[in-house]
Short mmCIF file of C-alpha atoms in Angstrom, two decimals:
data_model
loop_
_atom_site.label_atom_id
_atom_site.label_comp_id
_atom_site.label_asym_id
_atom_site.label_seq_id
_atom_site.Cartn_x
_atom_site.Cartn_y
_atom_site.Cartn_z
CA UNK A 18 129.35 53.06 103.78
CA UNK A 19 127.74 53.91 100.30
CA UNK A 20 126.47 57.17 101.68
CA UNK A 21 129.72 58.69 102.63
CA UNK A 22 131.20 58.85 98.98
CA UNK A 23 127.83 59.55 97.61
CA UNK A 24 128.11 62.76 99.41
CA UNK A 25 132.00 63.58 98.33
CA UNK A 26 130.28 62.77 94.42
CA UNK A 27 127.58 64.99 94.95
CA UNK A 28 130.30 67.98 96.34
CA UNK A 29 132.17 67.17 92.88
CA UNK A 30 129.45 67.21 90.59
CA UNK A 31 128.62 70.61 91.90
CA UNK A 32 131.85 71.82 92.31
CA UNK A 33 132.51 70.90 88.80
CA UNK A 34 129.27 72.63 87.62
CA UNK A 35 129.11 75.78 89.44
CA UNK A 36 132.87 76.15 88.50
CA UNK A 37 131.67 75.99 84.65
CA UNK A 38 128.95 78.88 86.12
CA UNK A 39 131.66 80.87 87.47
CA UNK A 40 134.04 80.69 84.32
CA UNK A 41 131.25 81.31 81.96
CA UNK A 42 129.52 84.12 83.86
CA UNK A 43 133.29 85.62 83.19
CA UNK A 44 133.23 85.46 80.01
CA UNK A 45 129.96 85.90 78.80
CA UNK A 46 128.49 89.34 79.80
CA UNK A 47 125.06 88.44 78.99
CA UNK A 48 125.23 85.27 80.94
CA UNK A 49 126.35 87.58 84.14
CA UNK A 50 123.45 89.61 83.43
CA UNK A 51 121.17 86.52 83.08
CA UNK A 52 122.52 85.52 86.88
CA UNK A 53 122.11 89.01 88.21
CA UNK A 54 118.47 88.66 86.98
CA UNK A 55 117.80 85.56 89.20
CA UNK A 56 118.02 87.17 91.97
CA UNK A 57 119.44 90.69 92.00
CA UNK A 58 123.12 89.75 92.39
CA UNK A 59 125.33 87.70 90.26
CA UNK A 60 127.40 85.91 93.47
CA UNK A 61 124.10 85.73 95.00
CA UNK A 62 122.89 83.53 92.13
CA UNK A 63 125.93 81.48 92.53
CA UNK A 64 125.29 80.64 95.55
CA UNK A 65 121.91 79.66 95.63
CA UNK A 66 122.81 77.66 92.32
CA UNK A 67 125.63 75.62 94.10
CA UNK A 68 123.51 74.89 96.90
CA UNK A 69 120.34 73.49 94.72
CA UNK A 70 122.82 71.44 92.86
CA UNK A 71 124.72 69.96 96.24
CA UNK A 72 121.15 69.12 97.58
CA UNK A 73 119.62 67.92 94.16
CA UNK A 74 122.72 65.77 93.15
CA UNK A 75 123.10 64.16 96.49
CA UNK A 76 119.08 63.74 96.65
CA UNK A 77 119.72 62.08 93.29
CA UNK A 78 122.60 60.01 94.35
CA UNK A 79 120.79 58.41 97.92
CA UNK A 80 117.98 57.73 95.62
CA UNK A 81 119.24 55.91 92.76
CA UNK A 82 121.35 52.89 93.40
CA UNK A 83 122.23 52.52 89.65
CA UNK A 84 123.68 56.08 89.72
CA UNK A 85 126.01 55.62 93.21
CA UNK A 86 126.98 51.49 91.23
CA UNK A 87 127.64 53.98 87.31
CA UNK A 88 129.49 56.60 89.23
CA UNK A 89 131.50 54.43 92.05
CA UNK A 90 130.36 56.14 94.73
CA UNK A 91 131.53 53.57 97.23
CA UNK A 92 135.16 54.01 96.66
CA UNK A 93 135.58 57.03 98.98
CA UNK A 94 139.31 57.18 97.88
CA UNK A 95 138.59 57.85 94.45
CA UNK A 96 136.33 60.59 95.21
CA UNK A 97 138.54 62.29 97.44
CA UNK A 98 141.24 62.76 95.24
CA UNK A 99 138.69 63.38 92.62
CA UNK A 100 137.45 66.24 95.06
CA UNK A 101 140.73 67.74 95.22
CA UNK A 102 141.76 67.60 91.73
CA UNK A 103 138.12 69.13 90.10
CA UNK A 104 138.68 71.85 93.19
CA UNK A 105 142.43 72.80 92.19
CA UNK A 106 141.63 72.56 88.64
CA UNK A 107 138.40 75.13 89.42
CA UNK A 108 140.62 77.48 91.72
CA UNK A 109 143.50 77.63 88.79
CA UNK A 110 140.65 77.77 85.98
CA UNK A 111 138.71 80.92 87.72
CA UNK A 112 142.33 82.50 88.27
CA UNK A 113 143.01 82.28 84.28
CA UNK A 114 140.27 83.23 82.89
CA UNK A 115 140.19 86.22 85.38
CA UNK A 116 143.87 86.99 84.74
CA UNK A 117 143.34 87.44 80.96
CA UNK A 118 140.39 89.16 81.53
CA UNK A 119 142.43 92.00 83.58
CA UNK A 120 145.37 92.07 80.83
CA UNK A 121 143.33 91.88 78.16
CA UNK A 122 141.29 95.15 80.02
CA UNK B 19 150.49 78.37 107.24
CA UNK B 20 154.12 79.28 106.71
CA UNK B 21 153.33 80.32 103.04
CA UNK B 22 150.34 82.27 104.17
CA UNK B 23 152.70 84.03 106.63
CA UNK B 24 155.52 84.56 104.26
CA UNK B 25 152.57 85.86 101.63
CA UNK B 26 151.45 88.29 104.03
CA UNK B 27 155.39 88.97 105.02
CA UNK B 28 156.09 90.50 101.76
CA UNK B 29 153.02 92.87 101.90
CA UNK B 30 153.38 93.82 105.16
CA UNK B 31 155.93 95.32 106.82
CA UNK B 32 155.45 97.19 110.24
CA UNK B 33 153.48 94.57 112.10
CA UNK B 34 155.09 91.63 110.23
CA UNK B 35 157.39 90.95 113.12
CA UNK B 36 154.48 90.45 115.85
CA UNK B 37 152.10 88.56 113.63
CA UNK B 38 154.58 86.16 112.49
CA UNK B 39 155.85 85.40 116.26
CA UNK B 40 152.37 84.71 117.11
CA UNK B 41 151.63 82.52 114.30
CA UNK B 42 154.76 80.14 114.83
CA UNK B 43 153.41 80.40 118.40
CA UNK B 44 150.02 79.02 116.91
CA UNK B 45 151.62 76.06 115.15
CA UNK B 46 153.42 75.22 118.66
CA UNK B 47 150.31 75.29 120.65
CA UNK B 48 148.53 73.40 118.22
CA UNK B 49 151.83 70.37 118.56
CA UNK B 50 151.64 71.35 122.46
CA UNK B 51 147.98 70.02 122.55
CA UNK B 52 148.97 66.84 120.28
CA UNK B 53 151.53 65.82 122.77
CA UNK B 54 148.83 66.73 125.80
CA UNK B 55 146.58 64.33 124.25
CA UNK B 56 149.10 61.51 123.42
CA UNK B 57 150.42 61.85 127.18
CA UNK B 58 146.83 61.18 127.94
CA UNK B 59 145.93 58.39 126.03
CA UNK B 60 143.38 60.44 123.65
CA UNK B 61 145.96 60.16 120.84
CA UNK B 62 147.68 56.86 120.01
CA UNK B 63 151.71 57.01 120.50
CA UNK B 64 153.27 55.92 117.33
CA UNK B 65 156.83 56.74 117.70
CA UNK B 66 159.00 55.64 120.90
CA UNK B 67 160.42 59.44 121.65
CA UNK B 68 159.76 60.69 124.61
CA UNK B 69 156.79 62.60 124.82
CA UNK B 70 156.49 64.05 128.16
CA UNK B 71 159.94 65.95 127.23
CA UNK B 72 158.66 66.85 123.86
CA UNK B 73 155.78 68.39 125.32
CA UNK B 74 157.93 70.35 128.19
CA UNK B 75 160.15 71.70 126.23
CA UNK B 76 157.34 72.99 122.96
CA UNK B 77 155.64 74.29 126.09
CA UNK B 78 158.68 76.25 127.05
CA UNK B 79 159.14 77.53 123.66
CA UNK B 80 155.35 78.73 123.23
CA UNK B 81 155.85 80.25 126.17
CA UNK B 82 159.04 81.98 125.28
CA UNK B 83 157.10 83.33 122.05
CA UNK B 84 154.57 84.21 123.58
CA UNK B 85 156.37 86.18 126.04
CA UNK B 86 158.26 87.66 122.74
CA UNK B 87 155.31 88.51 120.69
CA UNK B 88 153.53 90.53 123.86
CA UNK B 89 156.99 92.77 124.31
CA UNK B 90 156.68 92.93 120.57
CA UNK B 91 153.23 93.88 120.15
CA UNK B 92 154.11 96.47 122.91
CA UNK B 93 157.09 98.13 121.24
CA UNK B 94 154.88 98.79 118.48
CA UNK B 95 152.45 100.90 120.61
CA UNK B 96 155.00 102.52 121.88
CA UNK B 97 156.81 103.27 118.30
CA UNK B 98 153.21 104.49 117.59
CA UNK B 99 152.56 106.47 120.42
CA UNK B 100 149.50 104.49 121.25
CA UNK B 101 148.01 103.76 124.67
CA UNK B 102 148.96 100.12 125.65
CA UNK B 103 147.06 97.86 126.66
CA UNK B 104 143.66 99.76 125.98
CA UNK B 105 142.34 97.50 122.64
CA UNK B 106 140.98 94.61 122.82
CA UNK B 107 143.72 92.37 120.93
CA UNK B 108 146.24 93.73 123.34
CA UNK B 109 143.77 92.49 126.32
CA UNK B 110 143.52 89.20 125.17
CA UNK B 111 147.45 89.33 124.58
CA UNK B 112 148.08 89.45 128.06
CA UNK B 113 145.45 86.93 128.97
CA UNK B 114 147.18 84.49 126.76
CA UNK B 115 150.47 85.61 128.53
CA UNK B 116 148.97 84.44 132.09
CA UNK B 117 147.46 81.79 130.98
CA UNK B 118 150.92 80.45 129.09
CA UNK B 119 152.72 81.37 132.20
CA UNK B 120 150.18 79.71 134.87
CA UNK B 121 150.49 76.48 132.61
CA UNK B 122 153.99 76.67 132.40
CA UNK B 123 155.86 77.62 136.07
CA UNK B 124 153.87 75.56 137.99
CA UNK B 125 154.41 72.34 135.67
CA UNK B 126 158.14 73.01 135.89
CA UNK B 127 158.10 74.58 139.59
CA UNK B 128 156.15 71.37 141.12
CA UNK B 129 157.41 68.31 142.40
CA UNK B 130 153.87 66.47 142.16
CA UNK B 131 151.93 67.69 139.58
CA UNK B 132 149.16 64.62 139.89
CA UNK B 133 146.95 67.18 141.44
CA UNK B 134 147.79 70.22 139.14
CA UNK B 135 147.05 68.04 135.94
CA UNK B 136 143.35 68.74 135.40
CA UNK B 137 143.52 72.55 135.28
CA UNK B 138 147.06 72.26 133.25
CA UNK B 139 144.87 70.51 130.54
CA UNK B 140 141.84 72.71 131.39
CA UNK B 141 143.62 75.86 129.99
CA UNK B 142 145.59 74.39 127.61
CA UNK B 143 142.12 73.61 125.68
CA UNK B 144 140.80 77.70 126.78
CA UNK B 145 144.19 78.83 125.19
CA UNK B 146 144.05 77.48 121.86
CA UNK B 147 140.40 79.27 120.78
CA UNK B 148 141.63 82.37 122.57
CA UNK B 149 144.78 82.60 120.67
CA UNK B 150 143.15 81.84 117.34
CA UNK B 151 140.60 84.25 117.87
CA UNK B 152 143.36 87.04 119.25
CA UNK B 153 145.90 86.04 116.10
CA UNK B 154 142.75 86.59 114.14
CA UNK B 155 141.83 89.71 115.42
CA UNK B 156 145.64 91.37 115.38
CA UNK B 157 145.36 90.10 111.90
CA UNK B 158 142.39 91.94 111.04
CA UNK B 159 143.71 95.16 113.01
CA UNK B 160 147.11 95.33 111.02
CA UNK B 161 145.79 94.68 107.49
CA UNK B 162 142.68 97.31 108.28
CA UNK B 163 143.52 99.42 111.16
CA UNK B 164 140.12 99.17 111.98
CA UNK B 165 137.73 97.27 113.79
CA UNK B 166 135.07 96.59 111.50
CA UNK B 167 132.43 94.44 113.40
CA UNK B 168 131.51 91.95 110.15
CA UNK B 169 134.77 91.72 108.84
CA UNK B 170 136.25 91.04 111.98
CA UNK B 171 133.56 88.47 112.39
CA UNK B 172 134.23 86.98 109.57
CA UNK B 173 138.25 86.63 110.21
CA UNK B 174 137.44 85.21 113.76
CA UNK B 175 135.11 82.76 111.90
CA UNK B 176 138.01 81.79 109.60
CA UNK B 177 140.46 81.30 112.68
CA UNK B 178 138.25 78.84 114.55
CA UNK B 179 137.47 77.06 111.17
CA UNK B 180 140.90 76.73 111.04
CA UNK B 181 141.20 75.00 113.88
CA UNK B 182 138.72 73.15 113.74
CA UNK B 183 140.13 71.51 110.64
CA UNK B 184 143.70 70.83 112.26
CA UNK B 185 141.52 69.16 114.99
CA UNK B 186 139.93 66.90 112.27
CA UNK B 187 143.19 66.22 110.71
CA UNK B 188 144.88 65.07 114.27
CA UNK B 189 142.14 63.02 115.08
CA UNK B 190 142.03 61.03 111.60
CA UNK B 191 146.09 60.70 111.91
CA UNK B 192 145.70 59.57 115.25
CA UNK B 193 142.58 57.38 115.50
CA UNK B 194 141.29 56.14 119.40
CA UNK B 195 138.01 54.79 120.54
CA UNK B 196 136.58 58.55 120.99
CA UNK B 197 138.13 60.00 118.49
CA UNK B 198 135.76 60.01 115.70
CA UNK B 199 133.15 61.90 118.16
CA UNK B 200 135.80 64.34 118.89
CA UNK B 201 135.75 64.59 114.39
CA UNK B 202 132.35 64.98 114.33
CA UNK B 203 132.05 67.76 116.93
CA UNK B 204 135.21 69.15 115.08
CA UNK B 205 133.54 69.19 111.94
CA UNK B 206 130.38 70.37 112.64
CA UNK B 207 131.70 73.71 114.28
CA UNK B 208 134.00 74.01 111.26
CA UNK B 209 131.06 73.55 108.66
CA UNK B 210 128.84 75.81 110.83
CA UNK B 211 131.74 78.44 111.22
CA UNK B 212 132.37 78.38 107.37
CA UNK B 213 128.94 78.99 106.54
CA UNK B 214 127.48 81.35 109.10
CA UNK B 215 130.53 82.97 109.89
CA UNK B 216 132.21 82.95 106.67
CA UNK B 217 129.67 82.58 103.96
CA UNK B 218 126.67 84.58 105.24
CA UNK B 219 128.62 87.22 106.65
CA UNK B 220 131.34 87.56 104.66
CA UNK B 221 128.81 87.85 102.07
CA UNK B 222 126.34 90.54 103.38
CA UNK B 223 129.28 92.69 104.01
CA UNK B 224 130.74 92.07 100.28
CA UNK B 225 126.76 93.04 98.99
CA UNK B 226 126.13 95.63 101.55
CA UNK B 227 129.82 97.30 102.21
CA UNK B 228 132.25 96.05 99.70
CA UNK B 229 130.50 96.83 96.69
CA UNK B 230 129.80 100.53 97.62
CA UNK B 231 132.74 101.26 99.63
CA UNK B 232 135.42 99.44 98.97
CA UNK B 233 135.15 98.47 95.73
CA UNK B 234 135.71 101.81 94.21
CA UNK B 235 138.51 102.76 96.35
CA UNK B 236 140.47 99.45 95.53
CA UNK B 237 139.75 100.33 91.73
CA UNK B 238 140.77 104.09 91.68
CA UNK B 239 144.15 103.05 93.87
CA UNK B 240 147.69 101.71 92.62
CA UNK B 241 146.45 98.52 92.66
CA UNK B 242 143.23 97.76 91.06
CA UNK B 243 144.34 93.96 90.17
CA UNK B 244 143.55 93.47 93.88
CA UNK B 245 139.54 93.86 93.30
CA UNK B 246 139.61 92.79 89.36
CA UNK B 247 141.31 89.55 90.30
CA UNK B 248 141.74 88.60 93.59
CA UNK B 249 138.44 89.75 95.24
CA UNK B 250 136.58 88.51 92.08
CA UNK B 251 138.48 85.48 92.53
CA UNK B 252 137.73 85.38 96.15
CA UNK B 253 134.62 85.44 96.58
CA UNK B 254 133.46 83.32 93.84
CA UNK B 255 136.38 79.97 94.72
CA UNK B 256 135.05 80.96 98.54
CA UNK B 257 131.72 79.19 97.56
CA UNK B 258 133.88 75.69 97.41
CA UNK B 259 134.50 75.80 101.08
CA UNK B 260 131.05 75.10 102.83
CA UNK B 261 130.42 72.41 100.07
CA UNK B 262 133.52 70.76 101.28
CA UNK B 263 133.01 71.29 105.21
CA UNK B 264 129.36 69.98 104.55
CA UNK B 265 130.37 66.88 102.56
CA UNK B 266 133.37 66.53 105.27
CA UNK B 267 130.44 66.60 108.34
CA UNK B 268 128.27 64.59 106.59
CA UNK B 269 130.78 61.90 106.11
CA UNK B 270 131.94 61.92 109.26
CA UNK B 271 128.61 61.72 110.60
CA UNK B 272 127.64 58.15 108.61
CA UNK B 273 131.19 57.05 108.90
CA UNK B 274 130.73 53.60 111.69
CA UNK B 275 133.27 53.28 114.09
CA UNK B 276 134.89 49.99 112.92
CA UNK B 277 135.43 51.63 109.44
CA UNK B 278 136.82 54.43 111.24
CA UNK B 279 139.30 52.97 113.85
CA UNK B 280 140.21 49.46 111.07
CA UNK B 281 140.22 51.40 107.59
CA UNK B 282 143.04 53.11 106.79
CA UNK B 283 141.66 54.22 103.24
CA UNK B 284 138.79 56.01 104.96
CA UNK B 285 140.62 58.01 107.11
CA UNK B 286 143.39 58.83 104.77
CA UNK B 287 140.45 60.06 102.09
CA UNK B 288 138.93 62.71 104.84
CA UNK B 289 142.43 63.78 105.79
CA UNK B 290 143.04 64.47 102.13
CA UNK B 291 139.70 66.44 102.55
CA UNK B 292 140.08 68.45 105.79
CA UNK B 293 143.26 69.51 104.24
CA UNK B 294 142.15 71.07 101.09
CA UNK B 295 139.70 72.78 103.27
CA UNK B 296 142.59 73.87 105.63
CA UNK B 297 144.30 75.26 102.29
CA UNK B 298 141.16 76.83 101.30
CA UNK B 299 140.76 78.41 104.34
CA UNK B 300 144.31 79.79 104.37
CA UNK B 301 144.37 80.92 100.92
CA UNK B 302 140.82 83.11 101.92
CA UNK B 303 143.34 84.35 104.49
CA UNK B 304 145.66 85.28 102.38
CA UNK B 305 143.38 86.94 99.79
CA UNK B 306 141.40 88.70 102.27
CA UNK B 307 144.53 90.26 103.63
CA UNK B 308 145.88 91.60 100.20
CA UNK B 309 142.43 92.83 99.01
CA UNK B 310 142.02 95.00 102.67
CA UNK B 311 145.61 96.19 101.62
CA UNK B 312 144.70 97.22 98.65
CA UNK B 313 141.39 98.94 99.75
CA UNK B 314 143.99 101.04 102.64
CA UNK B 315 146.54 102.29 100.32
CA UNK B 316 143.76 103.02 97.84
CA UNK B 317 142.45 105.42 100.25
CA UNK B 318 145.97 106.76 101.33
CA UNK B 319 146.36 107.31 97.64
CA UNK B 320 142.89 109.27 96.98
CA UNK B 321 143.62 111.78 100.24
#
């Protein structure tokens, strides 16, 4: 069953990473701009970016059976709850960062 | 759910009465449809209650709120001096009213009810999109007072995603020979629903309407926090969801069926992740409705 965590990695690696996108493209305005230059819209970029990353990353991972023994991706527990913290940590991350941007405003 | 509903609770006020009737009506029908399947075999019994009286009596109760949240949705016409009857969420209101009522007289009514079984469990499965898709709808209608084709499109989409999700969830806490079909079929409407009903739509409205309508209306209201955080917030943490619902579906669809019925682990690890896309879901819900809020007191304010 070492493809069904190997997906759940994949979903956290780019969860994790386009997360980092989102937080930086908050902060830095010339990053934002970079992203609207991709492809016209900044949440467009996102998008596209998140789902390059999910397909490259579990490409990667169904490839590469050093990468799924290095990362564990056979223990579908620990990814799940991996999954769920890198999410909640995301959500309450974006929220911050676009909290002090308003008060700061 | 029930902090979604109290969320929406304390913005709302004129509707809140209907929408939260209707909503503890949802949760019912969704524990009505657990205790259909158990009674049928499709879910495994765990504890020794008695679920034939369980089920008769949640049945009576949906149908008593239903019954309740029609008169209710009524009143408010009324109040309003609106035409009953004559939108399409009031429609499918009384729809669901016959339907709850044809499932629930004759099953109490009936001496013999071998014979009535298979439509009793045919509409009890018809009810449950309907009355996601009409909750959805009324939803939509109070927080807009509009019918906006793409938005409303995008609520419905939510709904049934919903759903869909609760369905995974049942099915992993209750695990039978069929059931991990029933979870794939479950998950691939919910990742499809997410992403073309959510993601694609949701999103060409927020590029093509939003931006140029909204947007500026939200801002120039008394509460421009609603676009500066929560729609920014929205609709970049919204680009989560489909990853999850895709990694859920594709999980489900390698998963065996000895892993699935024998391995506890498994299942509890996709529970864990149907529900944080159940939360997700909700907490779009909940954004969604205080952003439209803010985007129809913005434009009370600028008349």
């Amino acid at each position: 069953m070492k493809e069904s965590a190997t997906s759940i990695a994949s979903a956290v690696i780019t969860i994790f990473l386009t997360g980092c996108i989102i937080i930086a493209h908050d902060v830095s305005t010339d990053f934002k701009q970079s992203l609207v230059a991709l492809t016209g819209h900044h949440w467009i970029s996102v998008s596209v970016i998140a789902i390059v990353l999910f397909v490259l990353f579990s490409g990667l991972l169904m490839s590469s059976k050093s990468a799924r023994k290095t990362l564990r991706a056979d223990d579908i527990g620990l990814w799940s709850t991996t999954l769920i913290a890198v999410t909640l940590t995301m959500i309450l991350g974006i929220l911050a960062v676009l909290i002090a941007h308003y008060l700061v405003d | 759910m029930l902090l979604a509903i109290g969320g929406i609770a304390l913005v709302y006020e004129r509707w809140i009465g209907h929408a939260l009737i209707a909503i503890i009506s949802l949760v019912l029908m969704v524990y009505a449809l657990t205790t259909g399947a158990i009674l049928k075999g499709r879910i495994k019994k765990r504890s020794p209650r008695n679920v034939f009286k369980l089920h008769k009596r949640v049945g009576i109760y949906f149908g008593a709120l239903i019954l309740g949240s029609f008169i209710y949705g009524l009143w408010i016409r009324l109040q309003h001096g609106e035409s009953i009857l004559s939108s399409v969420h009031g429609k499918l209101g009384l729809i669901i009213l016959l339907i709850a009522f044809l499932q629930l007289i004759p099953s109490l009514v009936l001496k013999n009810r071998a014979r009535y079984r298979g439509l009793h469990k045919m509409m009890g499965y018809v009810l449950a999109p309907i009355l996601f898709i009409d909750a959805s709808w009324g939803l939509h209608n109070g927080v807009i007072g509009g019918t906006k084709s793409l938005v409303l499109f995008h609520s419905i989409s939510g709904g049934l995603a919903a759903l869909a999700l609760v369905w995974i969830i049942l099915e992993m806490l209750h695990p039978t020979d069929k059931g991990l079909a029933r979870a794939r079929i479950a998950s691939y409407l919910a990742a499809f629903l997410i992403t073309a009903g959510c993601w694609i739509a949701g999103g060409y409205n927020y590029l093509t309407v939003y931006g140029s309508q909204v947007k500026p209306v939200i801002l120039a209201g008394p509460h421009p926090w609603a676009h500066a955080i929560v729609m920014e917030a929205k609709e970049h943490i919204f680009v989560f969801l489909p990853l999850i619902a895709l990694t859920l579906s594709i999980t489900l669809s390698v998963l065996n069926r000895d892993t699935f019925l024998h391995d506890p682990k498994f299942r509890r690890a996709l529970t864990m992740i149907a529900c944080l896309a159940l939360f997700m879901v909700l907490l779009m819900f909940l954004m969604g409705a205080i952003i439209s809020n803010a985007g129809q007191t913005g434009t009370e304010a600028l008349k």
